[in-house]
Short mmCIF file of C-alpha atoms and ligand atoms in Angstrom, two decimals:
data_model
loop_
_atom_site.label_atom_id
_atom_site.label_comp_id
_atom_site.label_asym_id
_atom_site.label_seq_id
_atom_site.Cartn_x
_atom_site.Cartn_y
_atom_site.Cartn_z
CA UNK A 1 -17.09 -38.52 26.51
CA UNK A 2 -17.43 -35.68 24.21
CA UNK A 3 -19.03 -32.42 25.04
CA UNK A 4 -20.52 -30.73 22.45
CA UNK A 5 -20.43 -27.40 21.55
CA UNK A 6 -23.58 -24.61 21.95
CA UNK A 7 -24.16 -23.99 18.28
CA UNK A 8 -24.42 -20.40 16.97
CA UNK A 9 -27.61 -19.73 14.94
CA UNK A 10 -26.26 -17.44 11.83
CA UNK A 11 -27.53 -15.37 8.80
CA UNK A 12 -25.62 -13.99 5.93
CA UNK A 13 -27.03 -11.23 4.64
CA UNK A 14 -25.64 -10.39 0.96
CA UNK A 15 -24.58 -13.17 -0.63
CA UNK A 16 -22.34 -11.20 -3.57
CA UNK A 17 -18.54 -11.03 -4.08
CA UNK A 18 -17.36 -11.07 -0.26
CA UNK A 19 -20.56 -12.93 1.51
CA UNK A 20 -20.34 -16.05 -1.02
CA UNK A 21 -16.62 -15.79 -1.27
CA UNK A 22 -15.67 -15.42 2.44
CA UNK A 23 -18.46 -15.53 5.15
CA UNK A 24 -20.55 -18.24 3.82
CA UNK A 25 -17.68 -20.20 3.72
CA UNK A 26 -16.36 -19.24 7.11
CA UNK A 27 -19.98 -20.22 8.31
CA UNK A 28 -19.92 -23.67 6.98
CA UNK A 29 -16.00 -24.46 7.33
CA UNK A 30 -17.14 -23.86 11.39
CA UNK A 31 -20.09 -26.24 11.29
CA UNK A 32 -19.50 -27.83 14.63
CA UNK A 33 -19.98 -24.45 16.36
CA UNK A 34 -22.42 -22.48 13.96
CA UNK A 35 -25.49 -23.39 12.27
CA UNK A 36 -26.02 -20.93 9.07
CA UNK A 37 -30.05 -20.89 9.56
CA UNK A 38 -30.79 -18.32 6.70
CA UNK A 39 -29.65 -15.89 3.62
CA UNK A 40 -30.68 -13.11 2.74
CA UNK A 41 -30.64 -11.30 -0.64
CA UNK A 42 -32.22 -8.85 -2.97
CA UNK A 43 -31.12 -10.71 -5.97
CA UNK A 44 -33.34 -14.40 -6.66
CA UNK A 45 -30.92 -15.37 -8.73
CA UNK A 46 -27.81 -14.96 -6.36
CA UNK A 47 -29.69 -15.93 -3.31
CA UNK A 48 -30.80 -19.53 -5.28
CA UNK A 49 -26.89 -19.90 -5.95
CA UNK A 50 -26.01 -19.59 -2.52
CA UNK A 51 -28.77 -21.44 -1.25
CA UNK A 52 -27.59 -24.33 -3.35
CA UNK A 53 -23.82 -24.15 -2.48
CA UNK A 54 -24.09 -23.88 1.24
CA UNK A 55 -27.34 -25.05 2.22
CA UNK A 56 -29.26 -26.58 3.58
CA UNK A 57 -30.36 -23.41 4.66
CA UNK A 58 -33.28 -21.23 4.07
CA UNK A 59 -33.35 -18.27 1.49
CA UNK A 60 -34.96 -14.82 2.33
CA UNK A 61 -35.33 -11.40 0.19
CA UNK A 62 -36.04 -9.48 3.28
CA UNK A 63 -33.95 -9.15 5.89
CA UNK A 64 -37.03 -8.28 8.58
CA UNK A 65 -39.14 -10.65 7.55
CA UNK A 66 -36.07 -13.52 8.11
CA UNK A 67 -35.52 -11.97 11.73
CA UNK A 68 -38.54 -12.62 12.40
CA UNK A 69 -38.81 -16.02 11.06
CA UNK A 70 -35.45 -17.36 12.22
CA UNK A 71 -34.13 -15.38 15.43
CA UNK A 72 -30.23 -15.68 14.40
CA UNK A 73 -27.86 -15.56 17.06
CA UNK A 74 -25.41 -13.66 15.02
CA UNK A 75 -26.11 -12.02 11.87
CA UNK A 76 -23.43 -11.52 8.95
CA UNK A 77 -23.79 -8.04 6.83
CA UNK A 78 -22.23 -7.77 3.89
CA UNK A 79 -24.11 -5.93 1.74
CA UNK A 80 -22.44 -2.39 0.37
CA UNK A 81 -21.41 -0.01 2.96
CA UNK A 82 -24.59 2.82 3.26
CA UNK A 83 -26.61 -0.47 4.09
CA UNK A 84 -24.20 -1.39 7.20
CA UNK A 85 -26.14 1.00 9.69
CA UNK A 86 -29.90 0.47 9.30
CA UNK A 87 -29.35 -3.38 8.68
CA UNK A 88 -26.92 -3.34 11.59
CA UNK A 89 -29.49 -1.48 13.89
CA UNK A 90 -32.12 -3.59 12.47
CA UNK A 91 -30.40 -7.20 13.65
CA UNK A 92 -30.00 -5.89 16.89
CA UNK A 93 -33.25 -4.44 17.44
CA UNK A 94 -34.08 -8.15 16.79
CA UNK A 95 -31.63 -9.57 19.47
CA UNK A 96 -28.98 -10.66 17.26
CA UNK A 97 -25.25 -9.52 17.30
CA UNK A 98 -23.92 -8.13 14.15
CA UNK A 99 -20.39 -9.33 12.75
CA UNK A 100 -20.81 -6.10 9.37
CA UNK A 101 -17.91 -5.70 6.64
CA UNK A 102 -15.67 -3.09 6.38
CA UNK A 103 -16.20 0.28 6.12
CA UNK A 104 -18.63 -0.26 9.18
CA UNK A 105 -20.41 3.24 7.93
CA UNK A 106 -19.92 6.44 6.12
CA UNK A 107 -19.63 8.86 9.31
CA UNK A 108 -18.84 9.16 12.59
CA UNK A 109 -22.43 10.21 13.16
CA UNK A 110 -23.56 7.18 12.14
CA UNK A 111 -21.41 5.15 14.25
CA UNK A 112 -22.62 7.09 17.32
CA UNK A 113 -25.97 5.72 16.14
CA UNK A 114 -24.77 2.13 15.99
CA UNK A 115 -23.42 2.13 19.38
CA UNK A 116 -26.27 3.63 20.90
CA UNK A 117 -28.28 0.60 19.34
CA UNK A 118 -25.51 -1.57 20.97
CA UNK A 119 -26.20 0.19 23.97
CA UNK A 120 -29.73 0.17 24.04
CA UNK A 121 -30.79 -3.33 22.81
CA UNK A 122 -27.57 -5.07 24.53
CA UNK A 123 -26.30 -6.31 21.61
CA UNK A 124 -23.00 -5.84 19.87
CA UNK A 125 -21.66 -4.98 16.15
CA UNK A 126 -18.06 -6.24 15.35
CA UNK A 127 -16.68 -4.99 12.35
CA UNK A 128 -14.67 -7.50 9.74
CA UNK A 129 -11.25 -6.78 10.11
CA UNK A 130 -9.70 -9.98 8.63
CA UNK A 131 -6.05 -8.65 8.59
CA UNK A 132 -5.70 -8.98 12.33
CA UNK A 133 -7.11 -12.48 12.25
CA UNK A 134 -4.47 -13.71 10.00
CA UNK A 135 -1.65 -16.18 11.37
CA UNK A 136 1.23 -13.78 11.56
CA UNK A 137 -0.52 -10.32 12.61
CA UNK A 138 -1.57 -11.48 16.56
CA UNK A 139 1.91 -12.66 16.96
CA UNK A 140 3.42 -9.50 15.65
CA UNK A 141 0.98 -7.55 17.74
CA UNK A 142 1.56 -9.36 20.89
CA UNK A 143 5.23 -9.38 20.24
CA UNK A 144 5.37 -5.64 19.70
CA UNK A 145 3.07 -5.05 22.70
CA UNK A 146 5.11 -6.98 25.23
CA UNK A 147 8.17 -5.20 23.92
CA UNK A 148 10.05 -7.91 22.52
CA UNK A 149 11.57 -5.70 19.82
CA UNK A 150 11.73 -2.49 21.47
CA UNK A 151 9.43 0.90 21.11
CA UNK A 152 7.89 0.86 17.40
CA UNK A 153 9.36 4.35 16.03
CA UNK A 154 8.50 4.24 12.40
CA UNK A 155 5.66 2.53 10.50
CA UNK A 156 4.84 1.94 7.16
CA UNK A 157 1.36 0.80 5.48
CA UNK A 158 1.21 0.92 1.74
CA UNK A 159 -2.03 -0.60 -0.22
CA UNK A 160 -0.56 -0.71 -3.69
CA UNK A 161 -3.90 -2.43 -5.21
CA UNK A 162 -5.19 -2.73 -8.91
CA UNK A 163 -9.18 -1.99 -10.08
CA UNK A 164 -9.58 -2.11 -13.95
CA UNK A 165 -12.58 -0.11 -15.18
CA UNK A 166 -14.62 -3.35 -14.85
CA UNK A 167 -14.53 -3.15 -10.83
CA UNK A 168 -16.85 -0.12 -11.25
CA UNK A 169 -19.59 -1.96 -12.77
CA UNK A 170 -21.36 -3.01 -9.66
CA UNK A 171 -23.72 0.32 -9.02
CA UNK A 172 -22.93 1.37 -5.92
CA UNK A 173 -19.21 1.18 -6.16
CA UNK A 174 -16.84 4.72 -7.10
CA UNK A 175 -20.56 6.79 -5.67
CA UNK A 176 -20.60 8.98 -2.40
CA UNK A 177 -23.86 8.07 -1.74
CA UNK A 178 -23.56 4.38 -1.99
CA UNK A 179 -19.73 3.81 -0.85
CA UNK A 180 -18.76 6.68 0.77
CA UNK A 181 -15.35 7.08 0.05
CA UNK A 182 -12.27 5.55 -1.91
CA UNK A 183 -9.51 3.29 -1.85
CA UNK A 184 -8.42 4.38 1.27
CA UNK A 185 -11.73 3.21 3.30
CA UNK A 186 -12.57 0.42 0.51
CA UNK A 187 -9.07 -1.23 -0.31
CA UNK A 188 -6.41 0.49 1.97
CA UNK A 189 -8.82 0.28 5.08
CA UNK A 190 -7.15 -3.41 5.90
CA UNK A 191 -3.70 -2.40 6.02
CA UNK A 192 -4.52 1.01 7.59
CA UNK A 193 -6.62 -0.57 10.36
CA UNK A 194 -3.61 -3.40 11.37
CA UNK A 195 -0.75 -0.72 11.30
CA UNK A 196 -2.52 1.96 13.66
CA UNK A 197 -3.53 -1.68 15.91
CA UNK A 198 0.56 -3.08 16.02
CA UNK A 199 1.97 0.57 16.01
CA UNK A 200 0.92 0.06 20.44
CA UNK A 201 -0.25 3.70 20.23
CA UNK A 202 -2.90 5.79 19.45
CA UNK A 203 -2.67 8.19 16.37
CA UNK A 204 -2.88 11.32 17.15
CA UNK A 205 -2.55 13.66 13.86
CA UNK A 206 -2.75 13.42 10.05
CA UNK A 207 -1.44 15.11 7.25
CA UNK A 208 -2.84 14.06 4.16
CA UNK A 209 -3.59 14.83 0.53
CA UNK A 210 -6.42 12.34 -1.12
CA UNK A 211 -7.78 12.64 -5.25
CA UNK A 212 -9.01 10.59 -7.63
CA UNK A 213 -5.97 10.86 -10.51
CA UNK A 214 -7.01 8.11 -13.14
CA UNK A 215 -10.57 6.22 -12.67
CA UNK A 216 -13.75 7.88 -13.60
CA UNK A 217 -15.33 7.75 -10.25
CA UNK A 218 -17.14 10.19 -7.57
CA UNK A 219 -14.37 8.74 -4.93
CA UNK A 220 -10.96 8.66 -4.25
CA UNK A 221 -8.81 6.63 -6.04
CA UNK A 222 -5.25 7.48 -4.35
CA UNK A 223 -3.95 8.83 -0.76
CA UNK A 224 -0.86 9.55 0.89
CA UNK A 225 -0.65 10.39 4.75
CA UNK A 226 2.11 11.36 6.97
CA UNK A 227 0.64 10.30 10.58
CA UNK A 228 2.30 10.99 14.41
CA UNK A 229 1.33 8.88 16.93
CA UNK A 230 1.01 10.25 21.00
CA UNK A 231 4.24 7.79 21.38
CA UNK A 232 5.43 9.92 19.01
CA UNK A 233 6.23 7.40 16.35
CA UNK A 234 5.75 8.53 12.97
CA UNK A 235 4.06 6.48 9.99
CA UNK A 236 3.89 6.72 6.37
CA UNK A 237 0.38 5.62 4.12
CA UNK A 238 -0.06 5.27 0.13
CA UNK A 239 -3.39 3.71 -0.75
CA UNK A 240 -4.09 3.42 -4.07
CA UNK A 241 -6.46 0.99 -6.79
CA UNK A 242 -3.74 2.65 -9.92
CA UNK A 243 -0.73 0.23 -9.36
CA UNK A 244 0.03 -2.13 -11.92
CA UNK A 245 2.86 -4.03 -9.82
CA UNK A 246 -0.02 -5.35 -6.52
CA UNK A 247 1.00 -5.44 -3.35
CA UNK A 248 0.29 -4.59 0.39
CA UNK A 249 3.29 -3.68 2.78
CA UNK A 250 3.69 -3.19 6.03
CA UNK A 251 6.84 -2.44 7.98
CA UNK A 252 7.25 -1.48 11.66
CA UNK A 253 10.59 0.06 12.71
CA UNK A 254 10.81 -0.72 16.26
CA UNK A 255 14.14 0.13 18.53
CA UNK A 256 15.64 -3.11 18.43
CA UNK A 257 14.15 -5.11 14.93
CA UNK A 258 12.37 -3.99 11.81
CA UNK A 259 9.41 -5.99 11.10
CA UNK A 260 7.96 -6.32 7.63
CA UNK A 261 5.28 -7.99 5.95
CA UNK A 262 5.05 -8.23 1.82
CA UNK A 263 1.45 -9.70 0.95
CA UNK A 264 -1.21 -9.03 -0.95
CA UNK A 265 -4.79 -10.20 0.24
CA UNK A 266 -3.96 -12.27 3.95
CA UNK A 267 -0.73 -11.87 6.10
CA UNK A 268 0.01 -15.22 6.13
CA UNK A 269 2.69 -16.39 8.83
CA UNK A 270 5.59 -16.88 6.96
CA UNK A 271 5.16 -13.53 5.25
CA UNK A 272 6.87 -11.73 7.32
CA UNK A 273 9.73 -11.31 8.69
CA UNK A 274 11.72 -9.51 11.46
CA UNK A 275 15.40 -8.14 11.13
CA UNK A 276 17.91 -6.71 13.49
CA UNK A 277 21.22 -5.28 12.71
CA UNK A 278 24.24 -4.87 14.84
CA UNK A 279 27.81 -4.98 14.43
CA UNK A 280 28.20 -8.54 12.72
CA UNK A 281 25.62 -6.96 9.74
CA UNK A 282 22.05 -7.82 9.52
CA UNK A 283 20.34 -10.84 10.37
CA UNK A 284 16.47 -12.10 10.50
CA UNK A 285 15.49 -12.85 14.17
CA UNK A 286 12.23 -14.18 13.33
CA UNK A 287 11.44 -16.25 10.06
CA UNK A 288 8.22 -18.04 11.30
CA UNK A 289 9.33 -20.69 8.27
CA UNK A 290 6.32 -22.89 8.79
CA UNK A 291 4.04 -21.88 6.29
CA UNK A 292 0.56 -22.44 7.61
CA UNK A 293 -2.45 -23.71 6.17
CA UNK A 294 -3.95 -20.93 4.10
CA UNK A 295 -6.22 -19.23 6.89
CA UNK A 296 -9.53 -18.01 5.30
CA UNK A 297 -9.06 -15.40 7.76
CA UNK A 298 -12.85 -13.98 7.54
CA UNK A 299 -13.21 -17.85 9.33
CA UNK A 300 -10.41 -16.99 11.74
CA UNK A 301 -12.33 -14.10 13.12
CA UNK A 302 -15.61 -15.63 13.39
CA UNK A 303 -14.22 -18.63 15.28
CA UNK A 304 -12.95 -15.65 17.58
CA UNK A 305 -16.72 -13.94 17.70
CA UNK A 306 -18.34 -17.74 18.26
CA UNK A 307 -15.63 -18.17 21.41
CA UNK A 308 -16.87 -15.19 22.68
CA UNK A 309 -20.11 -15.42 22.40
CA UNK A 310 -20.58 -18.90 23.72
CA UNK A 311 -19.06 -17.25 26.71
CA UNK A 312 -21.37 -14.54 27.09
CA UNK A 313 -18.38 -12.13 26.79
CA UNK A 314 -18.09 -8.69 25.02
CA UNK A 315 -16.36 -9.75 21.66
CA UNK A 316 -13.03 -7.89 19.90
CA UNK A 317 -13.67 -5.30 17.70
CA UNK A 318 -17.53 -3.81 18.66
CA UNK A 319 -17.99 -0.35 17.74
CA UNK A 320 -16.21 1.84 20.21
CA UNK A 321 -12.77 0.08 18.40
CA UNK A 322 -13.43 0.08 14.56
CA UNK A 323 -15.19 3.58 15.53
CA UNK A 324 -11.38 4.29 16.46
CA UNK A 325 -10.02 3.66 12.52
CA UNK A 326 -13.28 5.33 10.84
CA UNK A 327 -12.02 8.53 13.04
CA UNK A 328 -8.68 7.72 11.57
CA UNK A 329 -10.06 7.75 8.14
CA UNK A 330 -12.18 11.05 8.08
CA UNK A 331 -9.39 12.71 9.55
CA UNK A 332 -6.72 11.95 6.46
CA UNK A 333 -10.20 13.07 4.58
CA UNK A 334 -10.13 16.36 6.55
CA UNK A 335 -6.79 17.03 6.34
CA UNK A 336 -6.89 16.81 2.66
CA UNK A 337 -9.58 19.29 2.12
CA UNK A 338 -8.53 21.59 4.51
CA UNK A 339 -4.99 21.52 3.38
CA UNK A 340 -3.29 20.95 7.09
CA UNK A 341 -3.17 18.21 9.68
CA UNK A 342 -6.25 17.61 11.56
CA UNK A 343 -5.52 16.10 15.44
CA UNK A 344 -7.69 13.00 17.31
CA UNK A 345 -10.47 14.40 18.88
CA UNK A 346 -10.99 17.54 17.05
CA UNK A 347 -13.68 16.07 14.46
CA UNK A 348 -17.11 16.41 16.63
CA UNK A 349 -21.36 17.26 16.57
CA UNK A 350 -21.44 20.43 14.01
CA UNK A 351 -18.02 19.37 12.01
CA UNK A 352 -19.43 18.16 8.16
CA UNK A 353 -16.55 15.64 8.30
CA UNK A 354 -18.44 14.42 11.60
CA UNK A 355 -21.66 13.74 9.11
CA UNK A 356 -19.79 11.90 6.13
CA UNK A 357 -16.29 10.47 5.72
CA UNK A 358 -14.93 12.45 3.17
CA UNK A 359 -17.65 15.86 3.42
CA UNK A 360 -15.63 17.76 0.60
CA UNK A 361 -15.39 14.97 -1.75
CA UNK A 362 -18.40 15.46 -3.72
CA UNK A 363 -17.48 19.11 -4.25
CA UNK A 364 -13.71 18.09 -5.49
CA UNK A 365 -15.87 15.50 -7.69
CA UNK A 366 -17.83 18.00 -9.30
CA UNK A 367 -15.45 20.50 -9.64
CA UNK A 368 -13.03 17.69 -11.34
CA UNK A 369 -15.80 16.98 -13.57
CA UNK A 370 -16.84 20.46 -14.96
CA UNK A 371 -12.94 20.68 -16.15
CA UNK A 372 -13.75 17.37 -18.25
N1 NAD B 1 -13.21 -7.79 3.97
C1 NAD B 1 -12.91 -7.86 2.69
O1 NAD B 1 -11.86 -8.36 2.30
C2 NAD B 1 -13.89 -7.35 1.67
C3 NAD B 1 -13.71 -7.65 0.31
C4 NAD B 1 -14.68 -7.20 -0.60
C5 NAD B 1 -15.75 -6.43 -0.16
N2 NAD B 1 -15.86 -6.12 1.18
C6 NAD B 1 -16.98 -5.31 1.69
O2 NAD B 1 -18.14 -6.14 1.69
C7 NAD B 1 -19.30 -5.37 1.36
C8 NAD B 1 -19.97 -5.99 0.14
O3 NAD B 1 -19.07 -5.96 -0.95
P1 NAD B 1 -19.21 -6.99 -2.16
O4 NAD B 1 -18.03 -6.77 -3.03
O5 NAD B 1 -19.49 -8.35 -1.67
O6 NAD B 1 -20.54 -6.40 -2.88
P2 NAD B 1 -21.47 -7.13 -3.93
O7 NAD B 1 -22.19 -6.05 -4.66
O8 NAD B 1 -20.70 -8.15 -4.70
O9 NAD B 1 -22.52 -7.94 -3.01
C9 NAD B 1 -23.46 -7.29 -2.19
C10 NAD B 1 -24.71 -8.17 -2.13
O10 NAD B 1 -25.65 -7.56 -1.24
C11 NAD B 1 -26.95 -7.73 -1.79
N3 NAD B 1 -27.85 -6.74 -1.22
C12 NAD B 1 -27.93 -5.41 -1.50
N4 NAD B 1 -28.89 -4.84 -0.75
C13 NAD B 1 -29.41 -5.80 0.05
C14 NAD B 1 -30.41 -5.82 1.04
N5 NAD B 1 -31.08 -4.71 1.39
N6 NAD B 1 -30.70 -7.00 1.64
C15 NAD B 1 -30.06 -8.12 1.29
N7 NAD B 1 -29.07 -8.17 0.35
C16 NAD B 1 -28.77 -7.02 -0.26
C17 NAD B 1 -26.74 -7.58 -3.30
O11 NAD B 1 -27.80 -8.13 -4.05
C18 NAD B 1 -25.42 -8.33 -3.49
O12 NAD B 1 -25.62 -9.70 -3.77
C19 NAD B 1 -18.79 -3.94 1.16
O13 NAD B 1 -18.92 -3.23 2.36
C20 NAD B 1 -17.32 -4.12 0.82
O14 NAD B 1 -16.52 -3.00 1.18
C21 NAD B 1 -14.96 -6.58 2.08
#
């Protein structure tokens, strides 16, 4: 006898590059355990694409007025980033949890706000993080966790990404106001969020120097940060959309083996690789040589939210943890502006960097632009 599953009701809300790309997808692919009940988009023209590609399904233009109508169990946002926190809020006023893309907001502020909501209605908002949902990165994690290769000492996360001018053509994209920040947050946030998750430590000061070198944009288009962890571990960042060789690396010295991973959009499992040296030379200790099925990793982590939420249990990721990285990421803001590290904990209630991501970027913006 089979027992069927309890189906998860879902919306997708923004159905443009990522939310037709990945989550309807991810919805579908998982049909036996989600139903996607509704989308929702501004755009007729988009939202009568995506109703045709992945419905059945019904199409809305407001997101209250499909609440209403549809009470989803979990609703997807991935709309651009300064509409992550009233949308958010909004879903779970209406009982649903929230599974939002990356950034989750522009401000530590605001994410106080979204976990009071998550407080207060009962609900919870999990933030995309597709990196750590990829084949290879839980085993790394749990390997590096348990100790299996010794104390990680050094890391290494560098987001060596491309953007032509065309990327900024979307309107909110390269504007304070509508992105909040750069490449760091936008591209860079993906490998920045898995090293400071396998590094088994929490970061506890940056040194960093962010500017926008090439692109005509409000934002950053290039970082580097020197970060210590309380361990004491040390890690080096370069995020950047000015690289005309693509690629995203990680490395994690640890006492015993050096892992690495070369990729570019998904750390796939046979990506990387693990290396110890002792007096016969160097040898690999771990070549996971199966390649696995391509994950579509934004599925891999809603499989993970649908497990937990058939369970009634609190799922990975709510705010409290991607809260964690946005602190991360206003901090290498901070330190830029302020021209010295800034420590965990120091950015609070009456700080501007506590009210926007990267507070001094619109003056560097306008400054840069009065020398054009
Ligand atoms: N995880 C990843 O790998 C990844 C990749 C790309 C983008 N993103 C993130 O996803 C988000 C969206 O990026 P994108 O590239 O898909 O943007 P996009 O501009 O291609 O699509 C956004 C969609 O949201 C719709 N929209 C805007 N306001 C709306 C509203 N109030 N209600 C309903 N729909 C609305 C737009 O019409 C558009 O179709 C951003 O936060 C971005 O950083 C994540």
């Amino acid at each position: 006898m089979t027992t069927l599953m309890k189906r998860a009701r879902i919306a997708v809300v923004g159905a443009g590059g990522i939310g037709a790309a990945a989550h309807l997808p991810a919805v579908t692919a998982l049909s036996d355990e989600a139903e996607l009940v509704a989308i929702v988009d501004l755009d007729p023209a988009r939202l009568a694409d995506a109703v045709e590609t992945f419905g059945p399904t019904r199409g809305y233009a407001d997101l209250g007025e499909m609440l209403a109508a549809e009470r989803p169990d979990i609703t997807v946002i991935a709309t651009p980033p300064h509409l992550h926190e009233p949308l958010s809020i909004q879903a779970m006023e209406a009982g649903s949890w929230v599974f939002c893309e990356k950034p989750l907001t522009g401000s530590l502020a605001s994410a106080d706000r979204i976990r009071e909501a998550e407080q207060r209605t009962g609900q919870w908002c999990v933030t995309v993080s597709q990196f750590r949902y990829s084949g290879g990165s839980r085993q790394v994690r749990d390997a590096l966790a348990a100790g299996t290769w010794g104390r990680p000492l050094l890391g290494v996360a560098h987001t060596s990404w491309y953007r032509g001018p065309d990327y900024w053509e979307a309107a909110w994209r390269g504007k304070f106001r509508t992105e909040f920040a750069g490449a760091t947050t936008s591209q860079a946030h993906h490998a920045i969020d898995l090293l400071l998750w396998l590094m088994d430590s929490p970061w506890e000061q940056v040194a960093a120097y962010a500017d926008t070198l090439s692109r005509p944009i409000e934002v950053e288009d290039a970082s580097v940060a020197s970060v210590r962890f309380r361990s004491g571990a040390l890690a080096t960042m370069l995020s950047t959309v000015l690289s005309h060789n693509q690629e995203t690396r990680l490395q994690v010295m640890a006492e015993d083996a050096t892992v690495d991973l070369h990729t570019l959009y998904m750390p796939l499992l046979d990506e990387w690789s693990v290396r110890r040296t002792d007096a016969d030379g160097t040898r690999v200790v771990e070549d996971w040589a199966e390649p696995e099925e391509p994950v579509q990793a934004h599925r891999a982590q809603l499989a993970n939210i649908l497990a937990h939420w058939r369970d009634g249990r609190q799922p990975e990721l709510t705010c409290a943890e991607a809260r964690e990285t946005l602190e991360f990421l206003t901090a290498l803001y901070k330190s830029s502006a302020v021209g010295a590290p800034v420590t965990r904990g120091e950015i609070a209630a009456g700080d501007p960097f506590y009210e926007a991501l990267d507070a001094a970027g619109p003056a560097r913006a306008e400054a840069k632009h009065a020398l054009r």
